[in-house]
mmCIF file of C-alpha atoms in Angstrom:
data_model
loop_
_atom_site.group_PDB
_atom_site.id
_atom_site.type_symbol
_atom_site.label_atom_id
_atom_site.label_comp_id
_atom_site.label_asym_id
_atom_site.label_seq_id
_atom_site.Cartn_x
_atom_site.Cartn_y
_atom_site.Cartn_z
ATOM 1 C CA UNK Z 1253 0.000 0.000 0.000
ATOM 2 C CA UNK Z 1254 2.935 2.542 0.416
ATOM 3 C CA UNK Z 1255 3.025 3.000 -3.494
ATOM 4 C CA UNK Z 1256 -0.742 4.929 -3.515
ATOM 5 C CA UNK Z 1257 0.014 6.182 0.435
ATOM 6 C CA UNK Z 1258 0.162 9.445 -0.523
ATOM 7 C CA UNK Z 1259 -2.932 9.125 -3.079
ATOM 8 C CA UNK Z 1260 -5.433 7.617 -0.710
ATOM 9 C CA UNK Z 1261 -4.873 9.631 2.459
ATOM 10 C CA UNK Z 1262 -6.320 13.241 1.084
ATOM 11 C CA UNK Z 1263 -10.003 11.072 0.170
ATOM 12 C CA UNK Z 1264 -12.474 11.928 2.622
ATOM 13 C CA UNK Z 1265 -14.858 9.644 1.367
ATOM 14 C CA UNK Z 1266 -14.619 5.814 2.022
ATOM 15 C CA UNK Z 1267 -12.946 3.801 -0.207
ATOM 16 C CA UNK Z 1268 -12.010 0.249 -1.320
ATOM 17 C CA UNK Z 1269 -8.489 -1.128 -1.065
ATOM 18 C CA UNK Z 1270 -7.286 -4.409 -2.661
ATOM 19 C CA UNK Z 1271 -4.152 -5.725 -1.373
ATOM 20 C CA UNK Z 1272 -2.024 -8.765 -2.546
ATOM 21 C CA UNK Z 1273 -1.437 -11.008 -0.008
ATOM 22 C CA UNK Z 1274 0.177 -14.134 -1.286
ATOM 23 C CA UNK Z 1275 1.574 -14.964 -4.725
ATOM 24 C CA UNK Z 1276 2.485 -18.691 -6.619
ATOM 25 C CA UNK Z 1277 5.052 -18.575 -9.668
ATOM 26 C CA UNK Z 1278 5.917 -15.596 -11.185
ATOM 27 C CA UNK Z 1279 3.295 -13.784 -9.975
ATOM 28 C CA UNK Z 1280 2.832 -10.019 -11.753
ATOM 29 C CA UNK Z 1281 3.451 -8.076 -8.071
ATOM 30 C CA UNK Z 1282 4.647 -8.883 -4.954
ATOM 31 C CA UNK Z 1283 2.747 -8.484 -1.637
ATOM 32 C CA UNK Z 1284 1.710 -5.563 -0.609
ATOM 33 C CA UNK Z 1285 0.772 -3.988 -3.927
ATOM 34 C CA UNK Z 1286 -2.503 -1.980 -3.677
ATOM 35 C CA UNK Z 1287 -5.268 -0.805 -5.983
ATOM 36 C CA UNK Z 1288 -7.905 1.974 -4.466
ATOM 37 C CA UNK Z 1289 -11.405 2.728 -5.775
ATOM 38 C CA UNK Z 1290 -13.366 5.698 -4.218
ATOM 39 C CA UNK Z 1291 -16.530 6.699 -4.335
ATOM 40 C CA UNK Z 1292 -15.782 9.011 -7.575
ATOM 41 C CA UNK Z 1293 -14.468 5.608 -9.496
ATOM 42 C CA UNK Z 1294 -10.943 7.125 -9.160
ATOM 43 C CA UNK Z 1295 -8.174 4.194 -9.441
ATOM 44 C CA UNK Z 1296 -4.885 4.353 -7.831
ATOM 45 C CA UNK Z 1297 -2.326 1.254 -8.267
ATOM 46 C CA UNK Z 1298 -2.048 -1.970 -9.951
ATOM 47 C CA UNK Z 1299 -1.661 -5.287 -8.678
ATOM 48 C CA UNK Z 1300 -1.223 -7.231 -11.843
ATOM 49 C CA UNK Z 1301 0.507 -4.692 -14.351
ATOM 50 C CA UNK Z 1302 -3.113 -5.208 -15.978
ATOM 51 C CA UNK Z 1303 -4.171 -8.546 -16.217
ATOM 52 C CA UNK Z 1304 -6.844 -8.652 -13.378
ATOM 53 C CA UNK Z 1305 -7.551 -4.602 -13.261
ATOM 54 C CA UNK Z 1306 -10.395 -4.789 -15.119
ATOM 55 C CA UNK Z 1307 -12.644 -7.508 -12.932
ATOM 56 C CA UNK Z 1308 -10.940 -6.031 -9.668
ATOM 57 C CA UNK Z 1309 -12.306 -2.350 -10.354
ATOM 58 C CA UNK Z 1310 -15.996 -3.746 -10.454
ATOM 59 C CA UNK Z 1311 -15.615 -6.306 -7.254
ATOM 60 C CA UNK Z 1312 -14.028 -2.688 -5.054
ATOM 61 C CA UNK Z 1313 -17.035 -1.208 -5.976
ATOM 62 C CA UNK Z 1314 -19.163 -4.122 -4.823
ATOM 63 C CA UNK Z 1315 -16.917 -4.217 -1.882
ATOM 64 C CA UNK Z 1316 -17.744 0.295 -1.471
ATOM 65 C CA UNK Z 1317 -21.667 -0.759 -1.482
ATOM 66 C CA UNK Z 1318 -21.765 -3.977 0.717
ATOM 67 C CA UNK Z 1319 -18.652 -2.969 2.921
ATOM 68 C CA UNK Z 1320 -18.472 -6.972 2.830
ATOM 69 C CA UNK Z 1321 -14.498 -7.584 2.988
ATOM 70 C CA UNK Z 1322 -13.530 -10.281 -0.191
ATOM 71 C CA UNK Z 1323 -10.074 -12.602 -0.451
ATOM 72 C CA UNK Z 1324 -10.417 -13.665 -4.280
ATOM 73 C CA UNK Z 1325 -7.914 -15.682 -6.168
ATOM 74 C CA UNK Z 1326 -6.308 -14.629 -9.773
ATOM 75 C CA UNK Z 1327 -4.966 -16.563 -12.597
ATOM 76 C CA UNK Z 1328 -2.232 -15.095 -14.827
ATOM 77 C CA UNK Z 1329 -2.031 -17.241 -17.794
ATOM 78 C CA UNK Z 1330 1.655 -17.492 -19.753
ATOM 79 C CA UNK Z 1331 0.697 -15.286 -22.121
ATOM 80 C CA UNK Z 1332 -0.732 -12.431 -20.322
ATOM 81 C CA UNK Z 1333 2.529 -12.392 -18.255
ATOM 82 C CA UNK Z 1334 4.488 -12.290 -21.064
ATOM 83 C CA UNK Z 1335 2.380 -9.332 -22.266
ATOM 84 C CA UNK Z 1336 3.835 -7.723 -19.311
ATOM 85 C CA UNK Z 1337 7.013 -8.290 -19.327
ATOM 86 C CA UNK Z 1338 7.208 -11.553 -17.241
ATOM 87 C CA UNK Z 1339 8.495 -15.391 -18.208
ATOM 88 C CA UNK Z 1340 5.782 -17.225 -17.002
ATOM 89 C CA UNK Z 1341 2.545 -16.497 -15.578
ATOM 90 C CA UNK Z 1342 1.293 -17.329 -11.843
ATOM 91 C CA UNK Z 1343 -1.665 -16.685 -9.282
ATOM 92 C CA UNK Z 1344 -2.054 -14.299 -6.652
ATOM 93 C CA UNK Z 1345 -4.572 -13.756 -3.957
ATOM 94 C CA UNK Z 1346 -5.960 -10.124 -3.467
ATOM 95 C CA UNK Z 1347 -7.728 -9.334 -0.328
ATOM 96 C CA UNK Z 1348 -10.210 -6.283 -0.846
ATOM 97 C CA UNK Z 1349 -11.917 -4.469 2.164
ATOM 98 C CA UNK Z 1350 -13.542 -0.418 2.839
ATOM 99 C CA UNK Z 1351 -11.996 2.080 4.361
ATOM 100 C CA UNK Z 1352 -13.805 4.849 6.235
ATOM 101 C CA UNK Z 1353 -11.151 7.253 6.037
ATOM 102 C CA UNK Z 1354 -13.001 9.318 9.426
ATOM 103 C CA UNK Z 1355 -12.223 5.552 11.323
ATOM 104 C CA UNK Z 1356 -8.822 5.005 10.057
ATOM 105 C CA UNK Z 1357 -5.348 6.311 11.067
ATOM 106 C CA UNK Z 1358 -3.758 6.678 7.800
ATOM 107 C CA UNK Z 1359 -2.639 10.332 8.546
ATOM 108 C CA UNK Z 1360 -0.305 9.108 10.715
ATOM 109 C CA UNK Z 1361 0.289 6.197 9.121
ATOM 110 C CA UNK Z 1362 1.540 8.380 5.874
ATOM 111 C CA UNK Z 1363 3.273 10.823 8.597
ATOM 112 C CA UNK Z 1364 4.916 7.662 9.816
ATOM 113 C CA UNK Z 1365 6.276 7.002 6.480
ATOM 114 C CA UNK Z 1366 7.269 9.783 5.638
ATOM 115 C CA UNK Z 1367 9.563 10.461 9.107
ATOM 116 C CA UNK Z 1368 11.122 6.950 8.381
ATOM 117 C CA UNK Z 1369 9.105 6.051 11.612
ATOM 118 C CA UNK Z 1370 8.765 2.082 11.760
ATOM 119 C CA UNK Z 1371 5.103 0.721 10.834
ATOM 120 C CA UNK Z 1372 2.664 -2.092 9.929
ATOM 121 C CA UNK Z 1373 -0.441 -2.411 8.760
ATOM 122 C CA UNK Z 1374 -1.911 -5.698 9.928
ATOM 123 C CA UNK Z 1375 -5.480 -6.799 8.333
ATOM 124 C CA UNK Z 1376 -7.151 -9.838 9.224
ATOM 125 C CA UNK Z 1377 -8.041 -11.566 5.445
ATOM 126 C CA UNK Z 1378 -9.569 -14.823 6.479
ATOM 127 C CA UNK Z 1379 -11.530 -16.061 9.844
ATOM 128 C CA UNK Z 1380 -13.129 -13.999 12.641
ATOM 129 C CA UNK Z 1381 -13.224 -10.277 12.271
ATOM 130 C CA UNK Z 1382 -12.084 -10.454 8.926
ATOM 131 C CA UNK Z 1383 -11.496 -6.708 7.563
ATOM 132 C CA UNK Z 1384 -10.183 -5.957 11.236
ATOM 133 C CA UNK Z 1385 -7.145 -4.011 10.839
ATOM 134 C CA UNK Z 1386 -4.435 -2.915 13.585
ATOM 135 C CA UNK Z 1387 -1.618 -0.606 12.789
ATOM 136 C CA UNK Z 1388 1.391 -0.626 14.767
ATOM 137 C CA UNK Z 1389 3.588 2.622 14.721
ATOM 138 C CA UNK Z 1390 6.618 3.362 16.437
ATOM 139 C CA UNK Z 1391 5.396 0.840 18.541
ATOM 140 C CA UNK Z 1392 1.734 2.250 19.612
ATOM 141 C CA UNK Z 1393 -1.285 0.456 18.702
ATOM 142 C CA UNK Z 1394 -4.078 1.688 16.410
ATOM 143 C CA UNK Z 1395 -7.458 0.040 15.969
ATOM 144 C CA UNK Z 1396 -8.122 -3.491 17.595
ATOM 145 C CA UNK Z 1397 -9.820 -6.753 16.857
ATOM 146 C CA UNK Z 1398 -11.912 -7.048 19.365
ATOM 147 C CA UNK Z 1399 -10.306 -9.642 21.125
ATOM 148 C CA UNK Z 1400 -7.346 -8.263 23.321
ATOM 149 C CA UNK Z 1401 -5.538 -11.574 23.132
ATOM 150 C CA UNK Z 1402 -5.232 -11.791 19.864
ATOM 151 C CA UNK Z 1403 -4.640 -8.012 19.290
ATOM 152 C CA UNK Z 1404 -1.574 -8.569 21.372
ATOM 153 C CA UNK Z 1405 -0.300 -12.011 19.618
ATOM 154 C CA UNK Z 1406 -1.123 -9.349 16.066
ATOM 155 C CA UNK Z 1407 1.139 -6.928 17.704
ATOM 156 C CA UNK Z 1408 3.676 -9.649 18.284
ATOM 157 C CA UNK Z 1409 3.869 -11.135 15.172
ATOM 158 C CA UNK Z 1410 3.659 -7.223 13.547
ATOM 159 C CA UNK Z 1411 6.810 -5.897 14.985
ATOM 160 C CA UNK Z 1412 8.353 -9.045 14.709
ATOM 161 C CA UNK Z 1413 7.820 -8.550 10.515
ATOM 162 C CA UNK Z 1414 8.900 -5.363 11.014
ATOM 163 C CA UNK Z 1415 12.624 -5.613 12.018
ATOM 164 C CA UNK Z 1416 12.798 -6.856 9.068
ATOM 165 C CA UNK Z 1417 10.662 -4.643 6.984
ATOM 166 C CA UNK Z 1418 9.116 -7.719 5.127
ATOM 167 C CA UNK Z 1419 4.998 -8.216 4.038
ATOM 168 C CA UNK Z 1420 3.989 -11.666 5.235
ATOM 169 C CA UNK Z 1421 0.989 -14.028 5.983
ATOM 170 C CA UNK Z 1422 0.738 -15.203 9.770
ATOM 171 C CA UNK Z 1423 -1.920 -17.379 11.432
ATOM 172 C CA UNK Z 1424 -3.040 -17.944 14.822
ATOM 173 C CA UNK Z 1425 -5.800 -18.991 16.731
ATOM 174 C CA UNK Z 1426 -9.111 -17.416 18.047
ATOM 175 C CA UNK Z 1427 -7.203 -16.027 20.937
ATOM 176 C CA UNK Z 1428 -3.576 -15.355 19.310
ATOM 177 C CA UNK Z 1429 -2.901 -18.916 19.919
ATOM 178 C CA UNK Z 1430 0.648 -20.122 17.824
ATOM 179 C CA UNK Z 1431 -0.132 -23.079 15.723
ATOM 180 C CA UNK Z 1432 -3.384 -22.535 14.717
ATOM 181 C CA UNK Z 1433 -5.001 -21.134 11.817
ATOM 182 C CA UNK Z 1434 -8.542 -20.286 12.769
ATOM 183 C CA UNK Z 1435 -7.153 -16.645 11.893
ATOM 184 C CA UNK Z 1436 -5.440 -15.505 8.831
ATOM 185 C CA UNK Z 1437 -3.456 -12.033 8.757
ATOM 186 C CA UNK Z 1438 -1.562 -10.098 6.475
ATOM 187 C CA UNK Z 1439 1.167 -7.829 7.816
ATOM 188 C CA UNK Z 1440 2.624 -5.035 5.643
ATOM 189 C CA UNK Z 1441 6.187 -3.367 7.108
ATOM 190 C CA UNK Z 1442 7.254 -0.087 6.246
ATOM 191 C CA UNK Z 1443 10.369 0.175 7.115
ATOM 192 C CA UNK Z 1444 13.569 -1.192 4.688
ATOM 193 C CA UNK Z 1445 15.316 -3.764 6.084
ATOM 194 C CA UNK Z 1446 17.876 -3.983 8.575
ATOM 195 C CA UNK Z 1447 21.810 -4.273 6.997
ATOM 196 C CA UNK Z 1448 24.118 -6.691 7.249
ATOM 197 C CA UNK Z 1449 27.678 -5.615 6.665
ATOM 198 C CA UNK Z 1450 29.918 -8.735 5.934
ATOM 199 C CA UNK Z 1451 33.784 -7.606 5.646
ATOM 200 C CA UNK Z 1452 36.038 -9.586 3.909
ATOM 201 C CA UNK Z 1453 35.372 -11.573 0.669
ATOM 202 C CA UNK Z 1454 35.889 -15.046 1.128
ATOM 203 C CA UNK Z 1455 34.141 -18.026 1.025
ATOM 204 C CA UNK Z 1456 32.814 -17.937 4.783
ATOM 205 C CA UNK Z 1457 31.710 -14.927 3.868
ATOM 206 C CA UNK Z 1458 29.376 -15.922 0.839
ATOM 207 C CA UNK Z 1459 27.411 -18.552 3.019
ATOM 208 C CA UNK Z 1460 26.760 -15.980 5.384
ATOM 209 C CA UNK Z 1461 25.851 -13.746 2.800
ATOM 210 C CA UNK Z 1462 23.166 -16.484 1.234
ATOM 211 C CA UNK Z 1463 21.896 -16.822 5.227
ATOM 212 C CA UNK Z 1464 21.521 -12.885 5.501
ATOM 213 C CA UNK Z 1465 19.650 -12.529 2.637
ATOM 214 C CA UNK Z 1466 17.754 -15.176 3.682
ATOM 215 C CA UNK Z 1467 16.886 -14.270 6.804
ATOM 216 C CA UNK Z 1468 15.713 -10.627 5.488
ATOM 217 C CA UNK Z 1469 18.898 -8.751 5.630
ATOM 218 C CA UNK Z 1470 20.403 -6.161 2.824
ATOM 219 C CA UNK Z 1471 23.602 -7.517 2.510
ATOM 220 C CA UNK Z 1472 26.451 -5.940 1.392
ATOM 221 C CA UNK Z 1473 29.747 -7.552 0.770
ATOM 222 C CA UNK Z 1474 33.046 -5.125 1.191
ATOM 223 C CA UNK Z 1475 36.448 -5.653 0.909
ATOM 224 C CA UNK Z 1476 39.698 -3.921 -1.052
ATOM 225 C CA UNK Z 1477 40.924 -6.509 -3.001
ATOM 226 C CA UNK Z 1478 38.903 -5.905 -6.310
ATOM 227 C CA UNK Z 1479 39.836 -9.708 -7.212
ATOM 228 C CA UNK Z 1480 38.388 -10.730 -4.610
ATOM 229 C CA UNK Z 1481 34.975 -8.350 -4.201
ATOM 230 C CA UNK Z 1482 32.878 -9.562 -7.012
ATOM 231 C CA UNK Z 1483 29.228 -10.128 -8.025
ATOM 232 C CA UNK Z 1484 29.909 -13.186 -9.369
ATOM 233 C CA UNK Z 1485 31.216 -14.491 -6.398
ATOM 234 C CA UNK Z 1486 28.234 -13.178 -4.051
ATOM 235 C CA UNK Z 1487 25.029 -13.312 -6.585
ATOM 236 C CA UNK Z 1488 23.354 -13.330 -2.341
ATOM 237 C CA UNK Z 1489 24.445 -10.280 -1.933
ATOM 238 C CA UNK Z 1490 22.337 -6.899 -2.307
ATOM 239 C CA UNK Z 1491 25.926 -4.779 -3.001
ATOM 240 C CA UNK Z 1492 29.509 -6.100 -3.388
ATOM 241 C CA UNK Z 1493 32.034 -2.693 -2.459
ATOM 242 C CA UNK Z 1494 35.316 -2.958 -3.350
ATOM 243 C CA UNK Z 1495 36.890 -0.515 -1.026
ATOM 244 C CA UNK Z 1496 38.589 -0.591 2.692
ATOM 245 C CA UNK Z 1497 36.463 -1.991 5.564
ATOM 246 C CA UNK Z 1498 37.259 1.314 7.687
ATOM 247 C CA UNK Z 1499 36.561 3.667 5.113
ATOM 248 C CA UNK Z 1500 33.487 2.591 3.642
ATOM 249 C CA UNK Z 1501 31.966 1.868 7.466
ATOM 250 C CA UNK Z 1502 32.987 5.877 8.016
ATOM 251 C CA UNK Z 1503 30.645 6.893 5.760
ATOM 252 C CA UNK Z 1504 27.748 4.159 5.804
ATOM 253 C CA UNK Z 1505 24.580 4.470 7.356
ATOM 254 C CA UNK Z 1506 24.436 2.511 10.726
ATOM 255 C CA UNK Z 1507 21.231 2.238 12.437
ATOM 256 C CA UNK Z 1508 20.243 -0.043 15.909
ATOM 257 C CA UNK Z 1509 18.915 -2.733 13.610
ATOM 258 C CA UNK Z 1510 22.584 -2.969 11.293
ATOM 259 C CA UNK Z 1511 24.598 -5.953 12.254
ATOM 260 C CA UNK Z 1512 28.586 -6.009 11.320
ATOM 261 C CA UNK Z 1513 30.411 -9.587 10.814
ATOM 262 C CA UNK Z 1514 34.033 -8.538 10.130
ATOM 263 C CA UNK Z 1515 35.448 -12.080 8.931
ATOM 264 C CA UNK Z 1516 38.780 -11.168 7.523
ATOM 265 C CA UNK Z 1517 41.260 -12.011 10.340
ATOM 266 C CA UNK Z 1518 43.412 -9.928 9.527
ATOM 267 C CA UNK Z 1519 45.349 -7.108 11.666
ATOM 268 C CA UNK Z 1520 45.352 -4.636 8.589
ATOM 269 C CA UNK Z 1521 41.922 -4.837 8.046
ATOM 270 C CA UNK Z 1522 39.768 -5.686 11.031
ATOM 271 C CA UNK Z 1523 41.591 -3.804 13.540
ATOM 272 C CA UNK Z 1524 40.951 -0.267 11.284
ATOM 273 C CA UNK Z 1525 37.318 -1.835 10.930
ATOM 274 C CA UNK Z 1526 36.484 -2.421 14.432
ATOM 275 C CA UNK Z 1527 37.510 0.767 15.695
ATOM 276 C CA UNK Z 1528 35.356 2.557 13.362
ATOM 277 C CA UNK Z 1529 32.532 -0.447 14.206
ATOM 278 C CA UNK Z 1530 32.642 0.532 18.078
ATOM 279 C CA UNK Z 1531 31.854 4.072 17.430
ATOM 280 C CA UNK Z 1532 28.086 3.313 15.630
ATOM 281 C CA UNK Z 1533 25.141 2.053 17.532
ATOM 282 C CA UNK Z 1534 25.092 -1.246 15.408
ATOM 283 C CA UNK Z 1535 23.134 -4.102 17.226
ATOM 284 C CA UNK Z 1536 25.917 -6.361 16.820
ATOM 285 C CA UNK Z 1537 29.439 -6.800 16.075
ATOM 286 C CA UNK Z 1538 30.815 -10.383 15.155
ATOM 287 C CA UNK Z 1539 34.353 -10.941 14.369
ATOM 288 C CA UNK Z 1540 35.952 -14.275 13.072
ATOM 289 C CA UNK Z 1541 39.146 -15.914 14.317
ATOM 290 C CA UNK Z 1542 40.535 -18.305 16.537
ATOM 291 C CA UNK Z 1543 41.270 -17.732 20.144
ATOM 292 C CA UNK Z 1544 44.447 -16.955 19.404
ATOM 293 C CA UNK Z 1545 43.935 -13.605 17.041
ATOM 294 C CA UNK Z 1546 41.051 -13.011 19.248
ATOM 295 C CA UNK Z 1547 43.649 -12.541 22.015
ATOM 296 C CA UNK Z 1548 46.055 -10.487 19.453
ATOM 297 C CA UNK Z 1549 43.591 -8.340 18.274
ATOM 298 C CA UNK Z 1550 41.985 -6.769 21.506
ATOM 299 C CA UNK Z 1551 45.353 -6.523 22.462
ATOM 300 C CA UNK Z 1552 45.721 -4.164 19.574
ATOM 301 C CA UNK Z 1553 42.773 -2.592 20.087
ATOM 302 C CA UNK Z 1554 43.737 -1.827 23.807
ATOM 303 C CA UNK Z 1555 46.879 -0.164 21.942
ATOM 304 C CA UNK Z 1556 44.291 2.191 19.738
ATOM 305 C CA UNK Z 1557 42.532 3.171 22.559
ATOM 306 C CA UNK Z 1558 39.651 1.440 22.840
ATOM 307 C CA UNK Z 1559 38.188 0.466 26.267
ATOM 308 C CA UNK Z 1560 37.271 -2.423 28.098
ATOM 309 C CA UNK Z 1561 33.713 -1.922 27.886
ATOM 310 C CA UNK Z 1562 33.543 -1.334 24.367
ATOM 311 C CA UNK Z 1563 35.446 -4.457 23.753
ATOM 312 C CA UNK Z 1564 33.078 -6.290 25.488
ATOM 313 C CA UNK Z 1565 30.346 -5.358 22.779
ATOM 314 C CA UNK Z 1566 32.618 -7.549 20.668
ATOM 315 C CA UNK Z 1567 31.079 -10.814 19.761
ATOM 316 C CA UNK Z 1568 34.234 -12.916 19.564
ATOM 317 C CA UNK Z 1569 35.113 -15.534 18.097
ATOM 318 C CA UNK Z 1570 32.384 -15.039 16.059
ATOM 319 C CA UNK Z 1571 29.185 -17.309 15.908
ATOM 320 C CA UNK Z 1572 27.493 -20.202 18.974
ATOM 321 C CA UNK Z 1573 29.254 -23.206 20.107
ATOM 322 C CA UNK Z 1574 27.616 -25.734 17.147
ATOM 323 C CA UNK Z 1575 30.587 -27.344 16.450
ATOM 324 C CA UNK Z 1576 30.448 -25.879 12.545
ATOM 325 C CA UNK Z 1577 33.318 -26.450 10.249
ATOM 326 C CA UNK Z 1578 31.888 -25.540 6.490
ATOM 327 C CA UNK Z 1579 31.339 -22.007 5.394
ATOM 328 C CA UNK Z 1580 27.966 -23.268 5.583
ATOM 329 C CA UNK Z 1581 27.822 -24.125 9.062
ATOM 330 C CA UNK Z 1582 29.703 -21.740 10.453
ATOM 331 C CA UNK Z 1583 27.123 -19.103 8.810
ATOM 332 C CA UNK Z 1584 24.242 -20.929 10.631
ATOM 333 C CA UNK Z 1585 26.387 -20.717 13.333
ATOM 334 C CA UNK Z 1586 26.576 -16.704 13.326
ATOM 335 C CA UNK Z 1587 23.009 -16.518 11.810
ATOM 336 C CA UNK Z 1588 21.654 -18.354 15.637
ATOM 337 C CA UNK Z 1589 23.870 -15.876 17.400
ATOM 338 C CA UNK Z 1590 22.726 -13.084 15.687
ATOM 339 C CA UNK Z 1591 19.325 -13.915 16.373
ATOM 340 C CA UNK Z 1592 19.814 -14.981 20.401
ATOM 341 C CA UNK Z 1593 21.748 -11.198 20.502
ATOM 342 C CA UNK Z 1594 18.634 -9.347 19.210
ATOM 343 C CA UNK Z 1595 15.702 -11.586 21.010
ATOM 344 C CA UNK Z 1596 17.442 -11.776 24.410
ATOM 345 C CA UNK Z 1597 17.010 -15.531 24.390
ATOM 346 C CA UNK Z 1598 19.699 -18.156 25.944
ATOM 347 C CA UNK Z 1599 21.168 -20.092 23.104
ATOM 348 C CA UNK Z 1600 20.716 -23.205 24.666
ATOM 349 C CA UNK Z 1601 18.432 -26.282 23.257
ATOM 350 C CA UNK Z 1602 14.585 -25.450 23.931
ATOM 351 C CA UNK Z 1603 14.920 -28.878 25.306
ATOM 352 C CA UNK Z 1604 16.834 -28.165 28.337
ATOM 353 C CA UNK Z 1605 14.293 -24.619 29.440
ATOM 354 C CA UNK Z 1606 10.737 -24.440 30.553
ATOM 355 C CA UNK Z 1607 10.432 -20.987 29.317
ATOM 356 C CA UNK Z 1608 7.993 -20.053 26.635
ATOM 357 C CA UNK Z 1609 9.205 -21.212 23.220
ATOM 358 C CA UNK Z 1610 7.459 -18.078 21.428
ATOM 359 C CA UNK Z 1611 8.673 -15.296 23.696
ATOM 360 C CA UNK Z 1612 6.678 -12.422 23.598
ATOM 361 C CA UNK Z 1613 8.238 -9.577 22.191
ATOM 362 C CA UNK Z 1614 7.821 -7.677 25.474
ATOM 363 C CA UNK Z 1615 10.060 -10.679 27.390
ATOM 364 C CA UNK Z 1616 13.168 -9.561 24.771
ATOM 365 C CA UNK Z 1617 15.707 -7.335 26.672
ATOM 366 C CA UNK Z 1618 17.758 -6.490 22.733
ATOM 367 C CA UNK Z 1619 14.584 -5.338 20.918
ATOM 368 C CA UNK Z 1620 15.297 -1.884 18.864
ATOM 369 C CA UNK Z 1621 14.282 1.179 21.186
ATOM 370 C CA UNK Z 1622 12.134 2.516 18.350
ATOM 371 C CA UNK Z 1623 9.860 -1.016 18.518
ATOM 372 C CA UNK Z 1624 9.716 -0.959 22.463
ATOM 373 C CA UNK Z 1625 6.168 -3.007 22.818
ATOM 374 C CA UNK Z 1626 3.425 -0.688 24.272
ATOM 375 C CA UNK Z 1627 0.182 -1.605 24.752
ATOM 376 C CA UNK Z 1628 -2.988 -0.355 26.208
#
């Protein structure tokens, strides 16, 4: 919906929205892309590029008169998508509910947006309450389901999407419950997604590069050996930068969410790196090597300057105790620890705790201070 944001919020009548929510093949958009109808028969957006406008634009304006929320499914044959520019075609589910603009925060929603503020837009598309929508903004609540336990499993599950500024499906029960699917929600992030910056081209760093991106990360790849820096040897990787560690983390932009793995083990380079590391507010800061260089290199750092408590922000060695040995497994490795750093949690097997296994997002003692969990 961010694409006809600024469109939508200056109606003052109600309107419809259709959102895709879940895509097969090569599907024309990707969730989260929005088509409006108001009152007027104005159209902003596409979800299809044009294959499904057409039958879409009459079922909104069903949708304007009944205000009965609809989840249809959509058909793009091969050739239509190749009419648009696409290889193959695919289906894709569009959820279309009314908007009473007087009922609905979206001025502060687009004001959100707009001041980089983080934000979802959670909308319940199949089960009880369907049409329900909560928005979570810097945090706050807006708007409710009715049910306060499953408003705050929706909040949950929101800001949990939203660290990593990705549009997803979630299901839960009547009452939030995990492992259930009486409800079905779709959860739009605005936000971009948190960095990862891997330093030091080799091929530890390429797993971890395929686990970043996988786990929602941009990833970007730098190092000053051009021979080594390539695209061809990190196709993961949102940006390869062929340039010093230290100079290009000077001038990048670090946020609470960015997390730095500086795997080159190597005085020349991670020592300049880290220095310039400790000085952002980065989440985390992983560095490879074996007990040895780990020793070496804060005794290096001691000789730069740098103290004993920033040193102990310093993940080092890099990565949990799995007992990894492949560039593979050691990137699962850091990929767990990454994850235990941000949620709080222990690292150890679920097996050996009685804790909840789904911990709330309030329990978590690293969340972002901008997603700090208030409800009502």
């Amino acid at each position: 919906m961010r694409e006809i944001l600024n469109d939508i919020r200056h109606w003052a009548e109600p309107f419809a929205v259709a959102t895709v929510v879940r895509t097969w093949k090569s599907s024309p958009r990707a969730p989260g892309a929005a088509m409006a109808v108001n009152i007027a028969g104005e159209v902003v957006g596409s979800v299809s590029g044009g294959c499904v406008e057409g039958d879409l634009y009459l079922r909104c304006q069903e949708t304007l008169t009944t205000g009965t929320p609809a989840l249809v499914r959509y058909g793009v044959s091969d050739d239509e998508a190749f009419e648009i520019g696409l290889t193959c075609g695919g289906t894709l589910e569009v959820f279309i509910h009314r908007i009473d603009p007087e009922k609905h925060a979206l001025d502060r929603l687009a004001a959100a947006v707009e001041e980089g503020e983080p934000a979802a837009v959670t909308t319940i598309v199949e089960g009880p309450s369907i049409g329900a929508q909560i928005l979570v903004i810097n945090g706050e609540q807006y708007g409710s389901t009715g049910n306060s336990a499953l408003d705050q499993a929706v909040v949950t599950d929101a800001l949990g999407l939203l660290e990593h500024g990705t549009n997803s499906l979630v299901h839960l029960g009547r009452d939030g419950e995990r492992r259930k699917e009486d409800v079905t929600l779709f959860v739009e992030s605005f936000t971009s997604p948190p960095r990862m910056l891997i330093f030091g081209a080799i091929d530890f760093a390429a797993a971890l590069a395929r686990l970043g991106s996988f786990m929602g990360y941009r990833v970007t790849v730098c190092d000053a050996r051009s021979l080594f820096a390539t695209e061809a040897r990190f196709p993961e990787a949102d940006e390869v930068v062929v340039d010093w560690p230290h100079k290009y983390l000077r001038a990048a932009r670090i946020d609470q969410r960015t997390v730095i793995c500086v795997l080159t083990h190597d005085p020349k380079f991670d020592v300049p790196v880290l220095k310039e590391a400790l000085k952002t507010d980065a989440a985390y800061i992983g560095v490879m090597g074996s007990r040895r260089t780990h020793a070496d290199r804060h005794r290096r750092l001691r000789e730069q300057g740098i103290t004993e408590a920033q040193l102990a922000r310093l993940s080092s060695p890099i990565g949990l105790d799995l007992g990894a040995r492949t560039p593979e497994e050691t990137a699962v490795s850091i990929g767990a620890e990454i994850i235990a750093h941000r949620t709080g949690a222990t690292g150890r097997p679920l097996s050996e705790l009685s804790t909840s296994i789904h911990r709330l997002v309030s329990d978590s003692t690293q969340r972002h201070a901008l997603l700090t969990h208030r409800l009502p």
